[in-house]
PDB file of C-alpha atoms in Angstrom:
ATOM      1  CA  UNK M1311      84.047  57.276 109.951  1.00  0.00           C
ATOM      2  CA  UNK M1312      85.045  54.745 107.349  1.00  0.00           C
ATOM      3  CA  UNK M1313      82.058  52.610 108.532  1.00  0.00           C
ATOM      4  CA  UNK M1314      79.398  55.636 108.318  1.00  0.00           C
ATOM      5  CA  UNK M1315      81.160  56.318 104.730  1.00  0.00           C
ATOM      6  CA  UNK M1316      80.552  52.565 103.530  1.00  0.00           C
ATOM      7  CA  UNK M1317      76.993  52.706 104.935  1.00  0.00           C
ATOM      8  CA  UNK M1318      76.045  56.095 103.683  1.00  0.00           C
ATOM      9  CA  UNK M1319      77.216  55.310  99.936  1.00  0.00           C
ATOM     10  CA  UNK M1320      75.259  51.529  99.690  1.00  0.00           C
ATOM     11  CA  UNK M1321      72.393  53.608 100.675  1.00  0.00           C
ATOM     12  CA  UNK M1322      73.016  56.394  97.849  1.00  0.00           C
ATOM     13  CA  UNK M1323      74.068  53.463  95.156  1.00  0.00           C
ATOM     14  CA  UNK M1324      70.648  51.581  96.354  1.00  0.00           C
ATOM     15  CA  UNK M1325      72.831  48.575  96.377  1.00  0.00           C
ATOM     16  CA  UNK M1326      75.789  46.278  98.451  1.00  0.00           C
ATOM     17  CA  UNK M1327      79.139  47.832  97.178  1.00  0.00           C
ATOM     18  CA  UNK M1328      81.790  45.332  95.725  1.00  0.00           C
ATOM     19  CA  UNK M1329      85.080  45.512  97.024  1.00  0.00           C
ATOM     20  CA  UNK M1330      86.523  47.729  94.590  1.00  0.00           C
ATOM     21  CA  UNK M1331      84.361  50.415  95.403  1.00  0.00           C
ATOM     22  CA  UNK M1332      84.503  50.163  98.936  1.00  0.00           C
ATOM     23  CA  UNK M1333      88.540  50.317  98.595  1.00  0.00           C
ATOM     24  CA  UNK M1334      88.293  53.597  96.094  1.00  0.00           C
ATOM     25  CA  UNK M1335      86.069  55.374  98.861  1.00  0.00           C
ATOM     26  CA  UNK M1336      88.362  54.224 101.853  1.00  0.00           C
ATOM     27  CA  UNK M1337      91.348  55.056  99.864  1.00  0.00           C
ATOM     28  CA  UNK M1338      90.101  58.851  99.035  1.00  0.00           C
ATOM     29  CA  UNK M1339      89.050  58.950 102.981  1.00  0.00           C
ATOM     30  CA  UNK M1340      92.414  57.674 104.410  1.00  0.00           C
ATOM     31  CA  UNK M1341      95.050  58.088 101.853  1.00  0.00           C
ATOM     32  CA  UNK M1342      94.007  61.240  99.802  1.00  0.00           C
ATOM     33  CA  UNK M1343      92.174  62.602 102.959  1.00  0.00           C
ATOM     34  CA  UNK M1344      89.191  63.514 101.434  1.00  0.00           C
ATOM     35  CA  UNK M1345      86.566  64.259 104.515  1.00  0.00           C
ATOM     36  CA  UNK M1346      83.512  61.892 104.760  1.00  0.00           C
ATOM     37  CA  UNK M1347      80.961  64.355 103.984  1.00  0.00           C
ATOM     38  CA  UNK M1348      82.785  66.075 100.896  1.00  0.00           C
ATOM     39  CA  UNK M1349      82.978  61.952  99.366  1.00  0.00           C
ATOM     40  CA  UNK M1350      79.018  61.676 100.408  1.00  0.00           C
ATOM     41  CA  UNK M1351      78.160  64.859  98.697  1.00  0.00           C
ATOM     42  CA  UNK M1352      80.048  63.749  95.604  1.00  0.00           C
ATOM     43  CA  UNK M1353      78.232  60.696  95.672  1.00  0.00           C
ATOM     44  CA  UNK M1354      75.051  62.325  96.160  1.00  0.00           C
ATOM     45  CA  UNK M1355      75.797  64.864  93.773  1.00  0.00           C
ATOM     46  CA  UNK M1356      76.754  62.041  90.242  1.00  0.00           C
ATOM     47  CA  UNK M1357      73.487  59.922  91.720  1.00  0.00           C
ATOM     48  CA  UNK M1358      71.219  63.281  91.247  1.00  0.00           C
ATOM     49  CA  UNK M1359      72.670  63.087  87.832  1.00  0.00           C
ATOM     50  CA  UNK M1360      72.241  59.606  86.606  1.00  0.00           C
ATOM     51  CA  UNK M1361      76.175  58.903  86.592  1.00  0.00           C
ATOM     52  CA  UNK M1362      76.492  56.957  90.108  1.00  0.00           C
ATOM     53  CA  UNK M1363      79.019  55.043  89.111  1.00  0.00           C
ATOM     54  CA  UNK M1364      82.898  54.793  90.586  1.00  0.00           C
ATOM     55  CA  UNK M1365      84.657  56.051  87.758  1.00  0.00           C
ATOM     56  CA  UNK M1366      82.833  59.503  87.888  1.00  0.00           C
ATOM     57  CA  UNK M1367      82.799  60.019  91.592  1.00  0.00           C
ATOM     58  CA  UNK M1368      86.239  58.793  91.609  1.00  0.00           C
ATOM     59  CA  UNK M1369      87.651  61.397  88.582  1.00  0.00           C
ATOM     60  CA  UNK M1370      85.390  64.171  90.164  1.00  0.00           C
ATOM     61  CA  UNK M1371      87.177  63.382  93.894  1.00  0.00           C
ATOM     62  CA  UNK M1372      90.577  63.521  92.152  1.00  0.00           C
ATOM     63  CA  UNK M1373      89.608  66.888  89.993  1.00  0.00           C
ATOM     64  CA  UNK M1374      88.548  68.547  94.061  1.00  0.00           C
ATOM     65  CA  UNK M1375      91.591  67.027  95.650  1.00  0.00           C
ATOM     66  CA  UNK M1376      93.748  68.671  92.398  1.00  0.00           C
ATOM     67  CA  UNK M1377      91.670  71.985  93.071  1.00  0.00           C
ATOM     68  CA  UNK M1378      92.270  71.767  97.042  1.00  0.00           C
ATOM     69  CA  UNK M1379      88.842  71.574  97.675  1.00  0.00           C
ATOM     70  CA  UNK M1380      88.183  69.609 101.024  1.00  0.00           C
ATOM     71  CA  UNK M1381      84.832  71.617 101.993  1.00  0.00           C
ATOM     72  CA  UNK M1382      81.159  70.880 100.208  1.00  0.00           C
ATOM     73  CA  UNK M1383      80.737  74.951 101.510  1.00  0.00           C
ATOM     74  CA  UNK M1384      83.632  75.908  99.159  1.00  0.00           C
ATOM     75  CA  UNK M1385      83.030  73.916  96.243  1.00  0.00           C
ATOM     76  CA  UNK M1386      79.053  74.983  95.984  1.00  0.00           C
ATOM     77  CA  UNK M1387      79.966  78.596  96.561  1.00  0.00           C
ATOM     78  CA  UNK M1388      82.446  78.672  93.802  1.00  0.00           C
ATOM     79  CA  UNK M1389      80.562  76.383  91.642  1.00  0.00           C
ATOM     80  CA  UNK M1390      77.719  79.448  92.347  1.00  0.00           C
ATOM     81  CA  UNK M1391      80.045  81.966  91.562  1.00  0.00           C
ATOM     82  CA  UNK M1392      80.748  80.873  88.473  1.00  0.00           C
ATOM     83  CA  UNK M1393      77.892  79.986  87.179  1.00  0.00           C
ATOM     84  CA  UNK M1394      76.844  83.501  88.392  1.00  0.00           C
ATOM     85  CA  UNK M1395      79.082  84.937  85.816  1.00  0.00           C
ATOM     86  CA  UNK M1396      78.055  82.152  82.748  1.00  0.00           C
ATOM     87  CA  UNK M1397      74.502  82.830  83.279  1.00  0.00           C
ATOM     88  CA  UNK M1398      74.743  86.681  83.231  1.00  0.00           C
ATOM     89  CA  UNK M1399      77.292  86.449  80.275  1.00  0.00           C
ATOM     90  CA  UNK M1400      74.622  84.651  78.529  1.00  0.00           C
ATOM     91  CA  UNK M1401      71.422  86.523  79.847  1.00  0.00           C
ATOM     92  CA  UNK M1402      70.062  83.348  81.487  1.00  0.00           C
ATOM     93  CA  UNK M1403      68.151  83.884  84.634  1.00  0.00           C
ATOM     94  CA  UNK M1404      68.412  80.202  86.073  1.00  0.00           C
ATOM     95  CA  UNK M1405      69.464  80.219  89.191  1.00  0.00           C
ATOM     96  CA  UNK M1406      70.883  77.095  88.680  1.00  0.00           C
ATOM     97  CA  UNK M1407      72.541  75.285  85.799  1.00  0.00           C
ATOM     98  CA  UNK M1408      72.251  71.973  83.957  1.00  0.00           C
ATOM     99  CA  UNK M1409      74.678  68.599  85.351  1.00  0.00           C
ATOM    100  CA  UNK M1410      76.207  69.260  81.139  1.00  0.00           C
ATOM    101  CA  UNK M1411      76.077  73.246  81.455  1.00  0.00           C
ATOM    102  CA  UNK M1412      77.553  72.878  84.927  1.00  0.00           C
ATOM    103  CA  UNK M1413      80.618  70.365  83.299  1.00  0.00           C
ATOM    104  CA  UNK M1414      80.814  73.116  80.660  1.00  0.00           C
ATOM    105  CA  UNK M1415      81.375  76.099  83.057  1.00  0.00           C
ATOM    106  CA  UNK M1416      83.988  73.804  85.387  1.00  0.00           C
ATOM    107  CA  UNK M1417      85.725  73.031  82.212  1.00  0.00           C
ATOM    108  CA  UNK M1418      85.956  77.000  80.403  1.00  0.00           C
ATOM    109  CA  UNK M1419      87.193  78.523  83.603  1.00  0.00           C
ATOM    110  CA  UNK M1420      88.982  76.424  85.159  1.00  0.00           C
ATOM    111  CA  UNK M1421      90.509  73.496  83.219  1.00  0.00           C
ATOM    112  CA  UNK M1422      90.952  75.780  80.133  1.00  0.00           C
ATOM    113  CA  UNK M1423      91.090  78.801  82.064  1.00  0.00           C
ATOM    114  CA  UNK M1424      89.357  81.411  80.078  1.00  0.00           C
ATOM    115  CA  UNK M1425      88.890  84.587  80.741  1.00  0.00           C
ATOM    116  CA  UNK M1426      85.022  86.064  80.740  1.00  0.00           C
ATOM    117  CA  UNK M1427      85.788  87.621  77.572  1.00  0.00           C
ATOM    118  CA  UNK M1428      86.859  85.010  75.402  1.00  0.00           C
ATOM    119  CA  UNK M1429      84.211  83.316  76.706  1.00  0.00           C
ATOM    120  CA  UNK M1430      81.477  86.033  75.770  1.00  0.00           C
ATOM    121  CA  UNK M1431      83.457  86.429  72.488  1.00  0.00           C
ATOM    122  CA  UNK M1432      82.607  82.471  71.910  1.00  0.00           C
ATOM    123  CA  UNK M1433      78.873  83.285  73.358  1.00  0.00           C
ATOM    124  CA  UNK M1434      78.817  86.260  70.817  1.00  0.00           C
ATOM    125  CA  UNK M1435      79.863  84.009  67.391  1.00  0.00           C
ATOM    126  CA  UNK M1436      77.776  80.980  68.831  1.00  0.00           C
ATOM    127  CA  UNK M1437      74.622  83.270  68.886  1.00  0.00           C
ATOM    128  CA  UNK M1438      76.126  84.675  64.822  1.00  0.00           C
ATOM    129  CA  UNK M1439      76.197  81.680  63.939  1.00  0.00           C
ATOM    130  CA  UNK M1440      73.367  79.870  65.414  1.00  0.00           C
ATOM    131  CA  UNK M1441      71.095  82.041  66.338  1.00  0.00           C
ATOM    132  CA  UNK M1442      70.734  80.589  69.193  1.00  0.00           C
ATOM    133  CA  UNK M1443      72.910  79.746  72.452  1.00  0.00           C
ATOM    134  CA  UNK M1444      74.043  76.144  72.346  1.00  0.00           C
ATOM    135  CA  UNK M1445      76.756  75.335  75.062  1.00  0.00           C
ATOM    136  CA  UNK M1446      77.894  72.674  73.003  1.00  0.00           C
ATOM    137  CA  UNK M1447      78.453  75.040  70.063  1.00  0.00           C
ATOM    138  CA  UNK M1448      80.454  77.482  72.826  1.00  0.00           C
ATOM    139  CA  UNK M1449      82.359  74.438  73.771  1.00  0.00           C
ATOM    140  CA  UNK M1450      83.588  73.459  70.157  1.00  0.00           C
ATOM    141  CA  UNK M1451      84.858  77.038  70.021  1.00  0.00           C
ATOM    142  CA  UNK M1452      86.642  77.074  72.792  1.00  0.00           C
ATOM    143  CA  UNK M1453      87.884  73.588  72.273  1.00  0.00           C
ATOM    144  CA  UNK M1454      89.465  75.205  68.842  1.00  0.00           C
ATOM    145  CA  UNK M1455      91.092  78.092  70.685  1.00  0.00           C
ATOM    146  CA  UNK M1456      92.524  76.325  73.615  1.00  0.00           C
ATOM    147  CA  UNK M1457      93.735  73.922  71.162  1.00  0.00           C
ATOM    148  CA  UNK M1458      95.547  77.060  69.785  1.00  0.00           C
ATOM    149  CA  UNK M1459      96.538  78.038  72.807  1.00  0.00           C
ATOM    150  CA  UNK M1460      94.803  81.395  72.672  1.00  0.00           C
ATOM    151  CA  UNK M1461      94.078  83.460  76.014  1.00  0.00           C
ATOM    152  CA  UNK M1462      92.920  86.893  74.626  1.00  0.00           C
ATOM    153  CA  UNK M1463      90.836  88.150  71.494  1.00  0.00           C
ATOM    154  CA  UNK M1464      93.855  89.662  70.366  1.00  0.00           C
ATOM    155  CA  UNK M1465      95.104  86.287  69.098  1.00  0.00           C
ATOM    156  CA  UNK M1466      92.149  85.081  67.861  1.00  0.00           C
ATOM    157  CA  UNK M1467      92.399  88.468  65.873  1.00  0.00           C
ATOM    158  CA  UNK M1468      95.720  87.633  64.791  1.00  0.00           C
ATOM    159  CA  UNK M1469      94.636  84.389  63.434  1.00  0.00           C
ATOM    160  CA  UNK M1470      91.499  86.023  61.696  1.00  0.00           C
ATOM    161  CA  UNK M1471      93.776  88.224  59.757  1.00  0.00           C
ATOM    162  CA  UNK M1472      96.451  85.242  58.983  1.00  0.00           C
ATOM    163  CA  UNK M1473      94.281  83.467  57.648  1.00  0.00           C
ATOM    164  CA  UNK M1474      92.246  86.014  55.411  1.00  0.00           C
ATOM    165  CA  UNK M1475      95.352  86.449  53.888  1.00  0.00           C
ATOM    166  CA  UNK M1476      96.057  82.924  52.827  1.00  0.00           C
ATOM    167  CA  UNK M1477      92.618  83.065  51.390  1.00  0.00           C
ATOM    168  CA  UNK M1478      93.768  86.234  49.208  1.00  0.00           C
ATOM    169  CA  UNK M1479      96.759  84.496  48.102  1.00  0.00           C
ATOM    170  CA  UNK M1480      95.125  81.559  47.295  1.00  0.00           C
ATOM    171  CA  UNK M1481      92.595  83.009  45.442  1.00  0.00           C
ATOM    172  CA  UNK M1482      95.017  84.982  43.527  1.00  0.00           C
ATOM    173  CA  UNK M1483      96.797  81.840  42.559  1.00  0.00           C
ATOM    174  CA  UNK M1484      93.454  79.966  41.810  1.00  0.00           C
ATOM    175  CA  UNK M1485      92.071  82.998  39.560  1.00  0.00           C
ATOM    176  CA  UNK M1486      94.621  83.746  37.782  1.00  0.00           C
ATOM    177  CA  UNK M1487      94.509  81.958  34.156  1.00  0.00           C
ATOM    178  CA  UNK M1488      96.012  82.218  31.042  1.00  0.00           C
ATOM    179  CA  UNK M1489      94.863  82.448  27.533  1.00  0.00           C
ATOM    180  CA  UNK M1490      96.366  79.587  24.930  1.00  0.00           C
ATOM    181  CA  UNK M1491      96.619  82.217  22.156  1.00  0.00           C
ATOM    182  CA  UNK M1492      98.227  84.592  23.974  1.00  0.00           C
ATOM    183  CA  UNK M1493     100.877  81.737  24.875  1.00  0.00           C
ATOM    184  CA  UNK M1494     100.893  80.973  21.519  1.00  0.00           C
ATOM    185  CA  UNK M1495     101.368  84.630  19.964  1.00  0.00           C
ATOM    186  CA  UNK M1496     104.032  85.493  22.593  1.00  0.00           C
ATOM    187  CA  UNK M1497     106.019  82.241  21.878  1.00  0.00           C
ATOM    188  CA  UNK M1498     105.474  82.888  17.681  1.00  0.00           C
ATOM    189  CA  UNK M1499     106.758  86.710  18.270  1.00  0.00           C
ATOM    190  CA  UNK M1500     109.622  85.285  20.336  1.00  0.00           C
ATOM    191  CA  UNK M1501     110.577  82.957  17.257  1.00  0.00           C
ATOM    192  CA  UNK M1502     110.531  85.736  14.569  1.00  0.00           C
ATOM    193  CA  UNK M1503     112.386  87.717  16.442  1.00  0.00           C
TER     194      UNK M1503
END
């Protein structure tokens, strides 16, 4: 199997692996037990997206081995299912999504865990905002919030109305100003009396 493996991935890199590669791939075959065909697929997968390189194959095997995913079946049909859900979210009718947009949807749901509604709330201000739907936009937003550490629109409510009423106060510091001669008249009426 190892052999197969080592012959299978020079002919997906188009090129004689060093040693350092060939160790990473043997090492997620035999020590992190990683099948054959799940590493090939992987390997397959970051050529079809200009990133064959070890670094990315090797973070992505790590991220499936974190995830318990030891099947190519299991990881496309969830990868399906979720962009399922993205794509009707957004009213996109590609069936399939973009190497980024694909990154994107891995990250939301299931590094940052989000549900489908902060998400849409995200889509809904990106679109405000924008006009337009820009992932990237989405992703900033959702960045901010996870950053926050909010998991439902009731705290990014609560920090809506927090914050609108530090404006107020603010602005009721900022506009509030003061006359010299009325200083000066209170202070001369304080005297004489």
């Amino acid at each position: 199997e190892i052999s197969w493996l080592l012959t299978e991935a020079q002919t997906k890199f188009g090129r004689t692996l060093s040693n350092a590669e060939m160790t990473t791939l043997v090492w997620l075959f035999d020590t992190e037990g990683l099948p054959v065909e799940v590493i090939l697929m992987i390997i397959e997968h970051s050529a079809s997206i200009g990133k064959c390189n070890l670094r990315y194959i090797e973070s992505t095997a790590i991220s499936w081995i974190n995830n318990q995913i030891d099947t190519v079946e299991i990881e496309l049909d969830r990868r399906k299912q979720e962009w399922h859900k993205i794509s009707s979210a957004f009213g996109l009718d590609r069936a399939i999504p973009s190497a980024r947009e694909q990154e994107y949807v891995v990250k939301w749901l299931r590094e940052w865990k989000f549900s489908m509604k902060m998400i849409r709330e995200a889509y809904n201000r990106c679109i405000d905002n924008t006009s337009k739907l820009s992932f990237a936009y989405i992703n900033k937003i959702l960045l901010a919030w996870h950053n926050k550490g909010f998991s439902k629109p009731e705290d990014i409510k609560d920090d809506e109305i927090k914050t609108s009423k530090k404006e107020n106060k603010n602005k009721l510091v900022i506009n509030k100003s003061y006359d010299m001669d009325d200083i000066k008249k209170l202070f001369s009426s304080n005297e004489e009396g």
